[in-house]
Tab-separated table of C-alpha atoms in Angstrom:
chain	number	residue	atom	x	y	z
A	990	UNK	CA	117.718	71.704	84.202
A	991	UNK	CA	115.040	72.267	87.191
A	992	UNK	CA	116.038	75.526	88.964
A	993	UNK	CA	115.984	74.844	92.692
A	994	UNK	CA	113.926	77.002	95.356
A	995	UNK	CA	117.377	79.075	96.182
A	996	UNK	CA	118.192	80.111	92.513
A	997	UNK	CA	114.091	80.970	91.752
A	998	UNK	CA	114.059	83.388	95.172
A	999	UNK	CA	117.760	84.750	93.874
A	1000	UNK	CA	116.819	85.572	90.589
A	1001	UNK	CA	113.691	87.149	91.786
A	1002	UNK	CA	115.558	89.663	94.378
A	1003	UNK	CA	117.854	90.269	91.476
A	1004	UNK	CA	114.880	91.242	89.339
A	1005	UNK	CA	113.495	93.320	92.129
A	1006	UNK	CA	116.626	94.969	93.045
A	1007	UNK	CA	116.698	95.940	89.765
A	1008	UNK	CA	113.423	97.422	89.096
A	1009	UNK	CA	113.629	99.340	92.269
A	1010	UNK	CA	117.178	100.433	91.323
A	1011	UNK	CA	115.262	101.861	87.869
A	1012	UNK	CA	112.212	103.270	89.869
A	1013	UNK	CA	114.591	105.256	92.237
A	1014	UNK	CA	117.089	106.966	89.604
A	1015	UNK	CA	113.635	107.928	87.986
A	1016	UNK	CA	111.608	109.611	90.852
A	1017	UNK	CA	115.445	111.377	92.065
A	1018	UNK	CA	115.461	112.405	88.420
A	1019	UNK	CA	111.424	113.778	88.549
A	1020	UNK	CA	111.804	114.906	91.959
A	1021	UNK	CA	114.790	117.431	90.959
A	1022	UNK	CA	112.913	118.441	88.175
A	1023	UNK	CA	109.452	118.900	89.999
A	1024	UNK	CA	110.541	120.569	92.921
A	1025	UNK	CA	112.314	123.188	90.972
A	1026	UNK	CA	109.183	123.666	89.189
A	1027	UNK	CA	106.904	124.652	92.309
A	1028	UNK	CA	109.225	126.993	93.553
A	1029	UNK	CA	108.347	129.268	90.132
A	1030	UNK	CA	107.312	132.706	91.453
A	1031	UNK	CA	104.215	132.842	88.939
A	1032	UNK	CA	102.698	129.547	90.408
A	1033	UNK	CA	103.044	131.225	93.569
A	1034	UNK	CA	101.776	134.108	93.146
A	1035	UNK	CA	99.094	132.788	91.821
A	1036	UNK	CA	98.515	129.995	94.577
A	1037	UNK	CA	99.353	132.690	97.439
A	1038	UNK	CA	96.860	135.217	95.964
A	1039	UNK	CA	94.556	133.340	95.519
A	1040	UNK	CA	94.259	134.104	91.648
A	1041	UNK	CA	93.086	130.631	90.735
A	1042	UNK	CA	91.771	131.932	87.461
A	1043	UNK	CA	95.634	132.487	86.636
A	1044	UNK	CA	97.171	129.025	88.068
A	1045	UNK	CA	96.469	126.793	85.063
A	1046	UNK	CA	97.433	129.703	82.486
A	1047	UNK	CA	100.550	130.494	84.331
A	1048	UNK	CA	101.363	126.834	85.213
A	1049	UNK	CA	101.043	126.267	81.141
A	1050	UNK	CA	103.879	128.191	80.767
A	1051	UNK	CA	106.302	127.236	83.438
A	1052	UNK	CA	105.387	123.455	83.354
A	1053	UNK	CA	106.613	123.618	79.167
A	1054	UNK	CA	109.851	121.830	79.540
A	1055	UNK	CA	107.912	118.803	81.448
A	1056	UNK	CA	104.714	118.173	79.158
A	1057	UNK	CA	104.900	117.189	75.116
A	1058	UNK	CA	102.049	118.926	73.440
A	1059	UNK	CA	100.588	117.669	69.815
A	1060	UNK	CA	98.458	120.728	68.387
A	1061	UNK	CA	98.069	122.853	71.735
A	1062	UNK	CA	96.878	119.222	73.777
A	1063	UNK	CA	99.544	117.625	75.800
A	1064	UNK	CA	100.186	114.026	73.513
A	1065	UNK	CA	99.087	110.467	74.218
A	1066	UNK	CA	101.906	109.180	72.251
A	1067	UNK	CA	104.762	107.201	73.626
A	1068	UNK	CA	107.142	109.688	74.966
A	1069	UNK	CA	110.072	110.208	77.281
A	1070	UNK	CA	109.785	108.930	80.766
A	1071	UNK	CA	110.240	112.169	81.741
A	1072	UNK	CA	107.217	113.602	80.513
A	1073	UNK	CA	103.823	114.133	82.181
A	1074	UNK	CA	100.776	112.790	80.909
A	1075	UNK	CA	98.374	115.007	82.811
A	1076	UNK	CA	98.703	117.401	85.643
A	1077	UNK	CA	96.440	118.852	88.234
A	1078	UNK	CA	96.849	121.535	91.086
A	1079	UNK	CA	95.519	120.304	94.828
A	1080	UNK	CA	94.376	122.425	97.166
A	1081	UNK	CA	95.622	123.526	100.455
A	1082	UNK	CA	93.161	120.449	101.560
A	1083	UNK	CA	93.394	117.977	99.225
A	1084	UNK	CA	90.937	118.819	96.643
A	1085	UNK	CA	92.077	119.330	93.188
A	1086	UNK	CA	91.290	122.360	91.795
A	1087	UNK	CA	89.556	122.046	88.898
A	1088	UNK	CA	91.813	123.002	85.527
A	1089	UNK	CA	89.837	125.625	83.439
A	1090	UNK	CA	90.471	123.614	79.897
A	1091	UNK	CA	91.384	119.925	80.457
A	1092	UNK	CA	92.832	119.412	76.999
A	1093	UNK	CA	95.403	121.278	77.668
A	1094	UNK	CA	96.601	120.071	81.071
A	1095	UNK	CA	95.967	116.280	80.272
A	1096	UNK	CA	92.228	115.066	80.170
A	1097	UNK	CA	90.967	112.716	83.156
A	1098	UNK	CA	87.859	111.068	83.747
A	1099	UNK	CA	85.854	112.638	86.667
A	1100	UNK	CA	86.455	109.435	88.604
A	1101	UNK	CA	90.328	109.323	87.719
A	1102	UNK	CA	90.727	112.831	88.685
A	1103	UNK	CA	88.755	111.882	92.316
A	1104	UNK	CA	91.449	109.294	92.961
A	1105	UNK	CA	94.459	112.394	92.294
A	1106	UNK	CA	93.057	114.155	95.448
A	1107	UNK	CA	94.472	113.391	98.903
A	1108	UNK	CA	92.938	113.651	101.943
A	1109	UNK	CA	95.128	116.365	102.867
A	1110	UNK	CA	98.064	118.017	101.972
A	1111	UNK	CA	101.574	116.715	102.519
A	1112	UNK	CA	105.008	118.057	103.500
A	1113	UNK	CA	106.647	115.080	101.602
A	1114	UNK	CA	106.194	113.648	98.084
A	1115	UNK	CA	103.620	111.348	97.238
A	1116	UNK	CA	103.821	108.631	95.044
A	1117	UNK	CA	101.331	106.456	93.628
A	1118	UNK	CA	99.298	104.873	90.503
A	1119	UNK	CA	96.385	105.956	88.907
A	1120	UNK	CA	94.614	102.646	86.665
A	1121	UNK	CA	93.186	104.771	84.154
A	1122	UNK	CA	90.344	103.650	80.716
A	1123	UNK	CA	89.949	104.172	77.216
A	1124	UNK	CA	86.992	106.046	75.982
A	1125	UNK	CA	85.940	102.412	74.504
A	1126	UNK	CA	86.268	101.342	78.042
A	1127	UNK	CA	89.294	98.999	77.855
A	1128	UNK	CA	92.421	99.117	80.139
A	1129	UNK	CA	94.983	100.855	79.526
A	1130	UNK	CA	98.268	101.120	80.942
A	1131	UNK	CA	98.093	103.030	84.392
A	1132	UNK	CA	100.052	106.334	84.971
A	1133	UNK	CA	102.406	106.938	88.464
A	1134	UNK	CA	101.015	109.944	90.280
A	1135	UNK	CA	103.843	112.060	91.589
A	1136	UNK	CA	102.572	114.859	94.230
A	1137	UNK	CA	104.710	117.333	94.942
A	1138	UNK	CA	104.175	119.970	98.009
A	1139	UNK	CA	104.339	123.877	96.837
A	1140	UNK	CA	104.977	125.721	100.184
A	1141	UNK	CA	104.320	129.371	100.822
A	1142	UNK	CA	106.988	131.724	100.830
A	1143	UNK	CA	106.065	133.587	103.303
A	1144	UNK	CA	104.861	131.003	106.349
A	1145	UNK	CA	107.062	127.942	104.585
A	1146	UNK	CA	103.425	125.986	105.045
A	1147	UNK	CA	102.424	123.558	102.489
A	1148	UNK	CA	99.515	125.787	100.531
A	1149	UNK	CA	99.003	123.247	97.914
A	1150	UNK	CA	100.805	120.274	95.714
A	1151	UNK	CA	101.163	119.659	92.110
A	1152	UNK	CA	100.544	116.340	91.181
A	1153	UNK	CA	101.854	114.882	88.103
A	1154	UNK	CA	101.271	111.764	85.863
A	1155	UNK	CA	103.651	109.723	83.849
A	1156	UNK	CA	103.909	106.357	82.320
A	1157	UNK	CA	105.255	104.221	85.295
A	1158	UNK	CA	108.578	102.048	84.381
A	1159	UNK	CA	107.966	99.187	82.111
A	1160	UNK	CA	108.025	96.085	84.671
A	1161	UNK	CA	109.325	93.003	82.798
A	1162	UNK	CA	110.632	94.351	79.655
A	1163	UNK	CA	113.628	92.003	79.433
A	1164	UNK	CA	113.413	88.272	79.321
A	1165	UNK	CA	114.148	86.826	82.125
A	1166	UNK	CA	115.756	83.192	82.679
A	1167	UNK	CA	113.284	82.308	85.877
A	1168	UNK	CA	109.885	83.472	83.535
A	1169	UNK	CA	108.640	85.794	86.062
A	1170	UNK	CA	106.377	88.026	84.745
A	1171	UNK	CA	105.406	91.409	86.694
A	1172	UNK	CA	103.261	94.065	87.266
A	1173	UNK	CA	101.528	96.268	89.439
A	1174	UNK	CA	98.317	95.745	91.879
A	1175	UNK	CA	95.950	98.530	92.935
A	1176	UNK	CA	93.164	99.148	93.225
A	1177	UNK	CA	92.483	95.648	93.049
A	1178	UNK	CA	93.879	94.310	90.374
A	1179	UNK	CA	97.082	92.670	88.714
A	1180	UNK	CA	97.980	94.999	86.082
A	1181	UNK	CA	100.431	94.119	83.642
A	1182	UNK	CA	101.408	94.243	80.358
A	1183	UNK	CA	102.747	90.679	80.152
A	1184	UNK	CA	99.415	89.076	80.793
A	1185	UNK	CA	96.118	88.567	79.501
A	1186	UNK	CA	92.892	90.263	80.999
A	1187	UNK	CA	91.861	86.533	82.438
């Protein structure tokens, strides 16, 4: 049985509605959880005093219920979707500000954690995915990059955003009747799980 044109381009918007049905419970789910998280009066304080030294240390602490730690180092393991793999503060321009012990907030490569800044700050969440390498140098499976804005207080002004990784949503975990295969490009390239490197 040769499925025609119509049924292939059905079951592919039913595969995509799907997937973007999963994707959008998810970020409403780490959205909720994330924007309670900047309004946390120690991040603030520390962000509106300009106490930088205290941001990561305080951040530690309020930021517990979101990141899985394995022996004081946030894990590498599979884990909840709802747990970060890494997470870095931006400035009020973009930059990230540099954690004072990267074990502890999720280690990056110096050219992973260049592609977490922004060019500026945002009043709206960002979203977006981070391709990210092994210490052998193979690919591994790429994190989404939620940024969230922290506003001050006392102006309501965006003064920086926390920016959060997490393993994105498996893309073609079930089998599917039409054999499409998925996965996500940036940067670039196809990356998927469901195909080989050539």
């Amino acid at each position: 049985f040769v499925l025609t044109e119509r049924d292939l381009q059905r079951d592919f918007q039913a595969e995509l509605a799907t997937l973007h049905g999963v994707q959008g419970m998810r970020h409403a789910a780490l959205s909720e959880r994330c924007r309670d998280l900047v309004m946390r009066p120690r991040i603030h304080a520390a962000l509106e005093d300009n106490a930088l030294d205290l941001l990561y240390p305080s951040a530690r602490d309020e930021l517990r219920d979101l990141v899985e730690r394995e022996g004081g180092r946030l894990s590498q393991a599979p884990r909840e979707e709802l747990h970060a793999t890494f997470y870095r503060f931006l400035d009020s321009k973009g930059a990230v500000i540099p954690p004072p012990n990267p074990a502890e907030v999720g280690e990056l490569r110096p050219e992973e954690e260049a592609q977490v800044a922004l060019p500026r700050v945002s009043t709206d969440q960002q979203i977006g995915y981070l391709p990210r390498k092994s210490v052998s140098g193979a690919r591994e499976p790429m994190d989404e990059v939620i940024a969230i804005p922290v506003s001050s207080t006392a102006s309501g002004k965006v003064i920086a955003m926390l920016a959060l990784g997490f393993n994105p949503v498996k893309l073609g975990g079930g089998k599917s009747a039409t054999g499409i295969k998925s996965g996500v490009w940036v940067g670039g390239r196809l990356t998927s799980p469901l195909l080989s490197e050539e």
